[in-house]
Amino acid sequence: MTADSAPLPIAAGVRARLAQVHPIVPWLLVLLALLPLPLVLPNAYTQYVVNVMAINVILAVGLNIVKGFAGQVTVGHIALMAIGAYASAVLSTKLGLPFWAAMPAAMLVAAAAGAMVGIPSLRLEGAYLALATLGLAESVRIFISGTEWLGAAIGFEGIPPPYLGPWALDSHYAYYYVAMPLALLGLYFSFSILRSDIGRAFKSIREDALAAAASGVNVPKYKVIAFVISALYAGCAGSLQAHMAPGFLHPNNYTITEMITLLLMVVFGGIGHIWGGVIGAILVTIIDDLTRDYYEYRMMMFGAVIVLVVIFMPRGLGGIIDDFLVRRRFNVLRGARQTPRTDVHAA
Amino acid sequence: MIDYAIDLCIIGLSVGMVYALVALGISLIFSGLDIVHFAHGEIYMIGAFIGLMLFQKLALPYVPTLLLAVILTGFVGVFIERVFYRRLTRAGGGYTVAGMGMVIVGFGMSIVLQNVAFLIWGPKPFPFPVPFGRPIELGNLALPMSYVWIVVTALTLMAALHLVLRKTMIGLAIRAVAHNKDIAYLSGVNVPLMISTIFGIACALGAAAGVLIAPINYVQVQMGVGILIKAFAAAVVGGFGSLPGAVLGGLLVGVVESLGAGFISGTYKDIYAFVLLIVVLMVKPSGILGVAAKVKA
């Protein structure tokens, strides 16, 4: 309906040519195009913001899977990120695992937590699920800030950066080459998931769980799968956040404020629209950074934008983009069919 | 040991009364409008601040402060409902996509209200000193008067709500709206007005809870975040949409939390309510007094 439209508004000829090559080729081209980005960025701080952007894209894409595709109202996604981040931190500092082992392990831990969030979703719907996930998120944060060996309220410090052979990827520039490919990979997988039978099952559950069950979709199974997949994304984002340059985690990074920011990315971009979510994540990260000095006004603005977007623009940016594409395609078709009458409906 | 437990139970019951008031509001909105109001914690916070302003700036005595704060916050609630929520509820509430929109809007509204309050009153916690007099001696327990006030006021408000819902025409109309909006409309009930009334009453109850807890805790901008989850836990434990259930759930949450903080660990005090919530959701999602069929109010 919304999400599975054409990837990017590229010219029809190029699209026809791309259809002949393997679907991963355009992604590799994008990867190549994004590789020299650190060269044009003015300073390390901008690079840091770009890395945060990549992490937020992973997070928003993951949230979109459970919220947009499968239609499950979860507001505790930030807790899964916290679990991933702290799991990765503990594994790499206490057990001495390298980043490349700690990150998949942290993703698995987050996925287990995601399954535990998903199991209540089998019995709970809508608002109840929102409550349960909100409660879980707050509990995780309170647990972290009350537990000594997780750094309690002081924070968890000394998380090592990833090593590539002898090189420590401890600068923001080097970290970009970890975060950006992972973000693209996540994006690629989310399209694959959406196109697969799992994605179709998610969408059928979103539209009508009862009808989906009647058509042979194993609703409980796919609900849990949706939560697990989105938790994998959140765990990956959390792990990336943990190992980024200062190597420092604080429970206050996972409050309701952060959840609102994350929610804004998905809502503003359009729930259930992958590219919308990506654009939302990038825009919100930029705005978040530009308005850093106006902390109190910023959260008020974010909240107000969420309220107004849901009321007046329920499909978000993605909806606007879709409408634009559909209208353009329609106009092209009409123009091709009715060439003699262009004077009447020229616009 | 037993004394200590009784002490904890008494504290838990009186704090539970406050949870019950907030939970009543949430349950009332749910039963009337089929939506979950995620900004109710902030209504409670704003009620407490309005009470504080009346108490300090206008130097009113406690009881008029309570009443005025309750009425003013009720109107704040009606305003929010009319201006923002009406557009969504008109499209149909419930669990569907409109329900998800409502959850998100409530979330956004809560952050907006919190930051508006932050701009007005700042991050500092304010004391709310009410001279209640000496604690009551019960055997070897000393019961502070503020707890007695909470219990008495909360019980009065609950009784008043019960009487309004059961004995007056407005109460009948509210219950009709909660049961079926279309049929209520056909029977001549002014449904939009009743929805506003429900919202106003719910917000007034939240404000009462805020003003009641203020003399024990401080009044601060963050106070709405914690109570939201506890009140939700209370509402769900008792059975969502059931008003006696909300009261029972509130008391249960208060006692469990108080006993947990006293006997297990005070650090994780805020988690016990959630554990109770999860257990109830797993075992009996409809809650203690909830019924599987959709009979409400």
Tab-separated table of C-alpha atoms in Angstrom, chain B:
chain	number	residue	atom	x	y	z
B	1	MET	CA	8.141	-7.025	62.067
B	2	ILE	CA	4.342	-7.189	61.983
B	3	ASP	CA	4.182	-3.536	63.024
B	4	TYR	CA	6.536	-2.655	60.237
B	5	ALA	CA	4.420	-4.570	57.735
B	6	ILE	CA	1.235	-2.897	58.965
B	7	ASP	CA	2.959	0.461	58.741
B	8	LEU	CA	3.974	-0.253	55.167
B	9	CYS	CA	0.469	-1.417	54.332
B	10	ILE	CA	-1.061	1.780	55.680
B	11	ILE	CA	1.354	3.923	53.691
B	12	GLY	CA	0.763	1.711	50.656
B	13	LEU	CA	-3.003	2.023	51.001
B	14	SER	CA	-2.940	5.792	51.235
B	15	VAL	CA	-0.530	6.199	48.326
B	16	GLY	CA	-2.621	3.584	46.544
B	17	MET	CA	-5.628	5.875	46.959
B	18	VAL	CA	-3.764	8.472	44.905
B	19	TYR	CA	-2.924	5.886	42.247
B	20	ALA	CA	-6.552	4.834	42.317
B	21	LEU	CA	-7.713	8.391	41.600
B	22	VAL	CA	-5.429	8.701	38.578
B	23	ALA	CA	-6.364	5.186	37.466
B	24	LEU	CA	-10.049	6.095	37.786
B	25	GLY	CA	-9.497	8.960	35.370
B	26	ILE	CA	-7.653	6.761	32.889
B	27	SER	CA	-10.279	4.047	33.189
B	28	LEU	CA	-13.096	6.553	32.773
B	29	ILE	CA	-11.574	7.923	29.576
B	30	PHE	CA	-10.996	4.398	28.314
B	31	SER	CA	-14.529	3.279	29.010
B	32	GLY	CA	-16.044	6.439	27.562
B	33	LEU	CA	-13.888	7.063	24.530
B	34	ASP	CA	-12.108	3.749	23.865
B	35	ILE	CA	-8.790	5.549	23.960
B	36	VAL	CA	-5.885	5.397	26.343
B	37	HIS	CA	-4.770	8.785	27.490
B	38	PHE	CA	-0.993	8.800	27.696
B	39	ALA	CA	-0.775	12.390	28.897
B	40	HIS	CA	-2.723	11.751	32.092
B	41	GLY	CA	0.407	11.852	34.240
B	42	GLU	CA	1.010	15.378	33.026
B	43	ILE	CA	-2.557	16.371	33.874
B	44	TYR	CA	-1.823	15.152	37.400
B	45	MET	CA	1.366	17.247	37.438
B	46	ILE	CA	-0.414	20.345	36.144
B	47	GLY	CA	-3.146	19.858	38.739
B	48	ALA	CA	-0.509	19.777	41.465
B	49	PHE	CA	1.127	22.942	40.113
B	50	ILE	CA	-2.192	24.787	39.842
B	51	GLY	CA	-2.862	23.755	43.435
B	52	LEU	CA	0.561	25.000	44.467
B	53	MET	CA	0.000	28.362	42.793
B	54	LEU	CA	-3.390	28.780	44.438
B	55	PHE	CA	-1.975	27.735	47.797
B	56	GLN	CA	1.117	29.945	47.719
B	57	LYS	CA	0.256	32.931	45.539
B	58	LEU	CA	-3.362	33.336	46.606
B	59	ALA	CA	-2.765	31.914	50.100
B	60	LEU	CA	-5.990	29.915	49.995
B	61	PRO	CA	-6.650	27.265	52.648
B	62	TYR	CA	-6.143	23.629	51.613
B	63	VAL	CA	-9.724	22.604	50.904
B	64	PRO	CA	-10.632	25.521	48.569
B	65	THR	CA	-7.246	25.013	46.907
B	66	LEU	CA	-8.109	21.397	46.250
B	67	LEU	CA	-11.549	22.206	44.877
B	68	LEU	CA	-10.391	25.076	42.686
B	69	ALA	CA	-7.423	23.120	41.323
B	70	VAL	CA	-9.726	20.222	40.515
B	71	ILE	CA	-12.182	22.450	38.655
B	72	LEU	CA	-9.507	24.416	36.773
B	73	THR	CA	-7.674	21.276	35.671
B	74	GLY	CA	-10.980	19.797	34.585
B	75	PHE	CA	-11.335	22.716	32.201
B	76	VAL	CA	-7.756	22.285	31.001
B	77	GLY	CA	-8.670	18.689	30.172
B	78	VAL	CA	-11.814	19.755	28.301
B	79	PHE	CA	-9.733	22.255	26.333
B	80	ILE	CA	-7.147	19.638	25.333
B	81	GLU	CA	-9.842	17.184	24.335
B	82	ARG	CA	-11.784	19.728	22.269
B	83	VAL	CA	-8.801	21.172	20.457
B	84	PHE	CA	-6.564	18.162	19.852
B	85	TYR	CA	-8.123	14.790	20.574
B	86	ARG	CA	-11.509	15.527	19.055
B	87	ARG	CA	-10.082	15.327	15.537
B	88	LEU	CA	-8.849	11.800	16.179
B	89	THR	CA	-11.707	10.442	18.244
B	90	ARG	CA	-14.126	11.682	15.601
B	91	ALA	CA	-12.428	9.320	13.162
B	92	GLY	CA	-13.185	6.455	15.544
B	93	GLY	CA	-11.233	5.337	18.580
B	94	GLY	CA	-10.411	1.837	19.576
B	95	TYR	CA	-7.523	-0.453	18.947
B	96	THR	CA	-7.041	0.115	15.255
B	97	VAL	CA	-4.810	2.556	13.407
B	98	ALA	CA	-6.771	5.431	14.892
B	99	GLY	CA	-5.919	3.958	18.286
B	100	MET	CA	-2.246	3.935	17.398
B	101	GLY	CA	-2.537	7.570	16.374
B	102	MET	CA	-4.136	8.314	19.727
B	103	VAL	CA	-1.322	6.598	21.611
B	104	ILE	CA	1.263	8.604	19.689
B	105	VAL	CA	-0.625	11.879	20.103
B	106	GLY	CA	-0.993	11.238	23.837
B	107	PHE	CA	2.728	10.605	24.032
B	108	GLY	CA	3.515	13.814	22.169
B	109	MET	CA	1.025	15.752	24.262
B	110	SER	CA	2.636	14.487	27.452
B	111	ILE	CA	6.042	15.768	26.356
B	112	VAL	CA	4.524	19.099	25.285
B	113	LEU	CA	2.731	19.604	28.597
B	114	GLN	CA	5.819	18.580	30.526
B	115	ASN	CA	7.970	21.120	28.722
B	116	VAL	CA	5.364	23.866	28.956
B	117	ALA	CA	5.365	23.274	32.704
B	118	PHE	CA	9.156	23.261	32.630
B	119	LEU	CA	9.177	26.664	30.928
B	120	ILE	CA	6.729	28.093	33.442
B	121	TRP	CA	7.956	26.572	36.688
B	122	GLY	CA	11.474	25.335	35.995
B	123	PRO	CA	13.082	22.053	37.030
B	124	LYS	CA	13.181	22.782	40.764
B	125	PRO	CA	11.024	20.667	43.098
B	126	PHE	CA	8.665	22.821	45.152
B	127	PRO	CA	7.587	21.950	48.688
B	128	PHE	CA	3.865	22.105	49.383
B	129	PRO	CA	3.780	22.726	53.140
B	130	VAL	CA	0.316	22.195	54.553
B	131	PRO	CA	-0.071	22.429	58.344
B	132	PHE	CA	-2.107	19.291	58.981
B	133	GLY	CA	-1.347	19.056	62.683
B	134	ARG	CA	0.087	16.229	64.731
B	135	PRO	CA	0.087	12.595	63.567
B	136	ILE	CA	-2.581	10.278	64.939
B	137	GLU	CA	-1.293	7.707	67.437
B	138	LEU	CA	-2.618	4.187	66.760
B	139	GLY	CA	-1.042	1.890	69.328
B	140	ASN	CA	2.643	2.223	68.545
B	141	LEU	CA	2.061	3.511	64.999
B	142	ALA	CA	2.150	7.211	64.254
B	143	LEU	CA	-0.075	7.975	61.269
B	144	PRO	CA	0.640	11.394	59.714
B	145	MET	CA	-2.468	13.469	59.119
B	146	SER	CA	-1.608	13.941	55.446
B	147	TYR	CA	-2.272	10.241	54.860
B	148	VAL	CA	-5.619	10.524	56.630
B	149	TRP	CA	-6.461	13.476	54.403
B	150	ILE	CA	-5.622	11.494	51.303
B	151	VAL	CA	-7.787	8.556	52.307
B	152	VAL	CA	-10.758	10.680	53.373
B	153	THR	CA	-10.676	12.975	50.341
B	154	ALA	CA	-10.135	10.155	47.891
B	155	LEU	CA	-12.989	8.120	49.364
B	156	THR	CA	-15.243	11.195	49.208
B	157	LEU	CA	-14.380	11.801	45.580
B	158	MET	CA	-14.943	8.149	44.684
B	159	ALA	CA	-18.304	8.143	46.427
B	160	ALA	CA	-19.238	11.362	44.649
B	161	LEU	CA	-18.235	9.887	41.292
B	162	HIS	CA	-20.247	6.771	42.014
B	163	LEU	CA	-23.319	8.817	42.940
B	164	VAL	CA	-22.985	11.025	39.864
B	165	LEU	CA	-22.655	8.030	37.561
B	166	ARG	CA	-25.485	6.027	39.115
B	167	LYS	CA	-28.030	8.553	40.343
B	168	THR	CA	-28.011	11.548	38.013
B	169	MET	CA	-29.123	12.105	34.452
B	170	ILE	CA	-25.614	13.163	33.452
B	171	GLY	CA	-24.275	9.921	34.886
B	172	LEU	CA	-26.841	7.957	32.934
B	173	ALA	CA	-25.874	9.819	29.762
B	174	ILE	CA	-22.180	9.140	30.394
B	175	ARG	CA	-22.857	5.452	30.872
B	176	ALA	CA	-24.960	5.402	27.727
B	177	VAL	CA	-22.118	7.006	25.766
B	178	ALA	CA	-19.674	4.521	27.216
B	179	HIS	CA	-21.905	1.670	26.191
B	180	ASN	CA	-22.750	2.664	22.650
B	181	LYS	CA	-22.287	6.086	21.150
B	182	ASP	CA	-24.597	5.625	18.184
B	183	ILE	CA	-27.554	4.417	20.193
B	184	ALA	CA	-26.911	7.103	22.804
B	185	TYR	CA	-26.987	9.687	20.023
B	186	LEU	CA	-30.263	8.296	18.683
B	187	SER	CA	-31.750	8.446	22.167
B	188	GLY	CA	-31.093	12.159	22.342
B	189	VAL	CA	-27.870	12.216	24.347
B	190	ASN	CA	-25.521	15.028	23.392
B	191	VAL	CA	-22.577	12.688	22.789
B	192	PRO	CA	-19.835	15.273	22.047
B	193	LEU	CA	-20.728	17.195	25.193
B	194	MET	CA	-20.693	13.983	27.250
B	195	ILE	CA	-17.261	13.062	25.853
B	196	SER	CA	-15.964	16.441	26.962
B	197	THR	CA	-17.583	15.922	30.349
B	198	ILE	CA	-15.925	12.523	30.718
B	199	PHE	CA	-12.591	14.048	29.880
B	200	GLY	CA	-13.151	16.910	32.287
B	201	ILE	CA	-14.097	14.584	35.154
B	202	ALA	CA	-11.116	12.325	34.457
B	203	CYS	CA	-8.698	15.240	34.447
B	204	ALA	CA	-10.293	16.650	37.596
B	205	LEU	CA	-9.671	13.315	39.352
B	206	GLY	CA	-6.054	13.408	38.210
B	207	ALA	CA	-5.674	16.930	39.579
B	208	ALA	CA	-7.171	15.859	42.903
B	209	ALA	CA	-4.571	13.100	43.095
B	210	GLY	CA	-1.809	15.604	42.351
B	211	VAL	CA	-2.917	18.064	45.019
B	212	LEU	CA	-3.362	15.249	47.536
B	213	ILE	CA	0.102	13.746	47.072
B	214	ALA	CA	1.814	17.143	46.942
B	215	PRO	CA	2.160	17.635	50.745
B	216	ILE	CA	3.967	14.269	50.998
B	217	ASN	CA	6.127	14.477	47.875
B	218	TYR	CA	7.470	17.570	46.245
B	219	VAL	CA	5.736	19.181	43.304
B	220	GLN	CA	7.951	18.963	40.237
B	221	VAL	CA	7.757	18.762	36.480
B	222	GLN	CA	8.898	15.126	36.335
B	223	MET	CA	6.266	13.832	38.760
B	224	GLY	CA	3.854	12.753	36.015
B	225	VAL	CA	6.149	10.223	34.362
B	226	GLY	CA	6.280	7.683	37.171
B	227	ILE	CA	2.635	7.914	38.128
B	228	LEU	CA	1.467	7.236	34.586
B	229	ILE	CA	2.856	3.706	34.568
B	230	LYS	CA	1.647	3.031	38.098
B	231	ALA	CA	-1.844	4.275	37.360
B	232	PHE	CA	-1.916	2.247	34.154
B	233	ALA	CA	-0.782	-0.768	36.130
B	234	ALA	CA	-3.563	-0.078	38.610
B	235	ALA	CA	-6.178	0.308	35.880
B	236	VAL	CA	-5.075	-2.866	34.090
B	237	VAL	CA	-4.678	-4.938	37.263
B	238	GLY	CA	-8.207	-4.062	38.341
B	239	GLY	CA	-9.631	-4.525	34.867
B	240	PHE	CA	-9.381	-1.783	32.277
B	241	GLY	CA	-12.532	0.271	31.987
B	242	SER	CA	-13.952	-1.007	35.271
B	243	LEU	CA	-14.175	1.772	37.857
B	244	PRO	CA	-14.263	-0.405	41.020
B	245	GLY	CA	-11.410	-2.333	39.418
B	246	ALA	CA	-9.375	0.855	39.092
B	247	VAL	CA	-9.771	1.566	42.803
B	248	LEU	CA	-8.898	-2.003	43.763
B	249	GLY	CA	-5.943	-2.011	41.388
B	250	GLY	CA	-4.691	1.297	42.747
B	251	LEU	CA	-4.741	0.030	46.317
B	252	LEU	CA	-3.064	-3.224	45.270
B	253	VAL	CA	-0.313	-1.409	43.403
B	254	GLY	CA	0.235	0.933	46.354
B	255	VAL	CA	0.529	-1.925	48.850
B	256	VAL	CA	2.723	-4.093	46.619
B	257	GLU	CA	5.048	-1.191	45.952
B	258	SER	CA	5.250	-0.201	49.596
B	259	LEU	CA	5.898	-3.776	50.781
B	260	GLY	CA	8.423	-4.338	48.002
B	261	ALA	CA	10.293	-1.168	48.888
B	262	GLY	CA	10.246	-2.092	52.575
B	263	PHE	CA	11.181	-5.767	52.366
B	264	ILE	CA	13.045	-6.299	49.086
B	265	SER	CA	14.870	-3.160	47.991
B	266	GLY	CA	14.001	0.498	47.787
B	267	THR	CA	16.233	1.083	44.752
B	268	TYR	CA	13.894	-0.711	42.395
B	269	LYS	CA	10.742	0.747	43.964
B	270	ASP	CA	9.363	1.896	40.636
B	271	ILE	CA	9.634	-1.546	39.027
B	272	TYR	CA	7.294	-3.491	41.332
B	273	ALA	CA	4.167	-1.924	39.850
B	274	PHE	CA	5.355	-2.967	36.426
B	275	VAL	CA	6.101	-6.527	37.534
B	276	LEU	CA	2.570	-6.726	38.932
B	277	LEU	CA	1.260	-5.353	35.631
B	278	ILE	CA	3.132	-7.949	33.575
B	279	VAL	CA	2.035	-10.812	35.825
B	280	VAL	CA	-1.600	-9.767	35.574
B	281	LEU	CA	-1.352	-9.225	31.821
B	282	MET	CA	0.122	-12.708	31.408
B	283	VAL	CA	-2.277	-14.515	33.714
B	284	LYS	CA	-5.539	-12.642	33.258
B	285	PRO	CA	-5.319	-9.784	30.754
B	286	SER	CA	-8.845	-8.633	31.500
B	287	GLY	CA	-7.820	-7.842	35.079
B	288	ILE	CA	-9.247	-8.855	38.431
B	289	LEU	CA	-12.665	-7.272	38.048
B	290	GLY	CA	-12.679	-7.045	34.281
B	291	VAL	CA	-15.021	-9.129	32.194
B	292	ALA	CA	-14.200	-10.592	28.819
B	293	ALA	CA	-17.267	-9.068	27.168
B	294	LYS	CA	-17.188	-5.352	26.523
B	295	VAL	CA	-19.466	-4.134	29.309
B	296	LYS	CA	-18.161	-0.924	30.703
B	297	ALA	CA	-18.613	1.896	33.247
